[in-house]
C-alpha positions in Angstrom: -26.4 -53.9 17.8 -24.8 -52.9 21.1 -23.5 -49.4 21.8 -19.9 -50.3 22.0 -20.0 -52.0 18.6 -21.9 -49.1 17.0 -19.4 -46.6 18.5 -16.4 -48.6 17.2 -18.0 -48.8 13.7 -18.6 -45.0 13.6 -15.0 -44.3 14.7 -13.6 -46.7 12.1 -15.7 -45.1 9.3 -15.0 -41.4 10.3 -11.4 -41.6 11.4 -9.7 -41.8 7.9 -11.6 -38.7 6.8 -11.2 -36.7 10.0 -9.1 -33.5 9.5 -7.9 -31.0 12.0 -9.7 -27.6 11.6 -6.7 -25.6 12.8 -4.7 -23.4 10.5 -1.0 -22.7 10.9 0.2 -20.0 13.3 1.2 -16.6 11.8 4.6 -16.3 10.2 7.3 -14.8 12.4 7.1 -11.4 10.8 3.3 -11.1 11.5 3.2 -12.9 14.9 3.2 -9.6 17.0 1.4 -7.5 14.4 -2.3 -7.9 15.1 -3.9 -5.3 17.4 -4.0 -1.5 17.9 -1.0 0.7 17.6 -0.5 4.4 18.3 2.3 6.6 17.1 3.3 8.9 14.3 4.0 9.2 10.6 7.0 11.5 9.8 7.6 12.4 6.1 9.6 14.7 4.1 7.5 17.4 2.5 8.3 17.5 -1.2 7.4 21.2 -1.5 10.1 23.7 -0.5 11.5 24.1 2.1 11.2 20.3 2.3 10.7 20.2 6.0 9.9 17.1 8.0 6.2 16.8 8.9 5.0 14.6 11.7 1.3 13.5 12.1 -0.3 11.6 14.9 -1.4 8.2 13.6 -3.3 5.1 14.8 -3.0 1.7 13.2 -5.3 -1.2 13.5 -4.1 -4.6 12.2 -5.8 -7.9 11.6 -4.5 -11.1 10.0 -6.3 -12.6 7.0 -4.1 -15.6 6.9 -0.7 -16.7 8.4 1.1 -14.6 5.7 -1.4 -11.8 5.0 -2.3 -8.7 7.1 -4.9 -5.9 6.7 -3.8 -2.5 8.0 -6.0 0.4 8.7 -4.2 3.7 9.3 -5.9 6.8 10.7 -3.9 10.1 10.5 -4.7 13.4 12.2 -3.7 15.9 9.5 -4.6 19.2 11.2 -7.7 20.4 13.1 -10.8 18.4 12.0 -8.9 16.7 9.1 -8.7 12.9 9.4 -7.1 10.8 6.7 -7.8 7.1 6.3 -5.6 4.5 4.6 -6.3 0.8 4.0 -3.3 -1.4 3.2 -2.6 -5.1 2.8 0.7 -6.9 3.3 1.2 -10.3 1.8 4.3 -12.5 2.0 4.9 -15.1 -0.6 4.8 -18.8 0.3 8.6 -19.0 -0.2 9.0 -16.0 2.1 11.1 -14.1 -0.4 8.7 -11.5 -1.7 6.4 -9.0 0.0 3.4 -7.4 -1.7 2.3 -4.1 -0.2 -1.2 -3.1 -1.6 -2.6 0.3 -0.9 -5.8 1.3 -2.7 -5.6 0.0 -6.2 -1.8 0.0 -6.3 0.4 -3.0 -5.3 4.2 -2.8 -5.0 6.1 -6.0 -4.8 9.4 -6.1 -2.9 12.2 -8.6 -2.5 12.2 -9.6 1.2 15.5 -10.0 3.1 15.7 -10.9 6.8 17.8 -8.5 8.9 19.5 -8.9 12.2 17.1 -7.9 15.1 17.1 -7.5 18.8 15.9 -10.4 21.0 12.1 -10.8 20.6 12.0 -8.6 17.4 11.8 -9.5 13.7 13.3 -7.2 11.1 13.3 -7.3 7.3 14.5 -5.2 4.4 12.1 -4.7 1.5 13.7 -3.7 -1.8 12.3 -3.0 -5.2 13.7 -1.4 -8.4 11.5 0.9 -10.5 12.3 3.5 -13.1 16.0 3.5 -12.2 15.3 4.0 -8.5 15.6 1.6 -5.7 12.9 1.8 -3.0 13.9 0.4 0.4 11.6 -0.2 3.4 12.9 -1.4 6.7 10.4 -3.1 9.0 11.2 -3.8 12.6 8.5 -5.4 14.8 8.4 -6.5 18.4 5.7 -7.2 20.9 5.4 -3.5 21.9 7.0 -1.5 19.0 6.6 -1.3 15.2 9.0 0.8 13.0 8.7 1.3 9.2 11.2 3.5 7.3 11.2 4.2 3.6 14.1 5.5 1.5 14.5 6.2 -2.2 18.0 5.5 -3.7 18.9 7.2 -7.0 20.9 5.4 -9.7 24.0 7.3 -8.5 23.6 6.0 -4.9 22.1 9.1 -3.3 19.6 8.1 -0.7 16.6 10.2 0.3 14.4 9.8 3.3 10.8 9.3 2.3 8.9 8.5 5.5 8.9 6.8 8.9 6.2 5.2 11.0 6.9 4.8 14.7 4.3 2.9 16.7 3.8 1.6 20.3 1.3 -1.0 21.2 -1.9 0.7 22.3 -4.0 -2.3 23.4 -1.7 -3.9 25.9 
């Protein structure tokens, strides 16, 4: 059998079964997320006098799939005290829910796109639990990441819970 005939036979046999090994690109919300970030966590201390506390924070992000990210937070909580947090964000296939897992707890939010500046993506995450509405606003661009959390009482009173402000550290 000549080489040309053998090669043609192999191509004919293998072609119908050949599949691309490439996975889809990350969803728009996660496109700029992977990498190293540096910034701060600011939160409202629930103990009197309820002052705002700000901690230096680093964030390392990797994508597990086009719609799931692993986040590793490192907080500097005073001299010699380092706090670690491991979170996972997962967006549903339909793109309408957002699961935020931290430790053994997972909170599922309704996901609503928000207007954003050019080159940024912004979403509003909302969940209702025990008569309270929890809102998180995520805004992500190539060089900045902002996350703000608010609690809204049944009577409409809104309380600031926390805010992360990051700048890209690996660019």
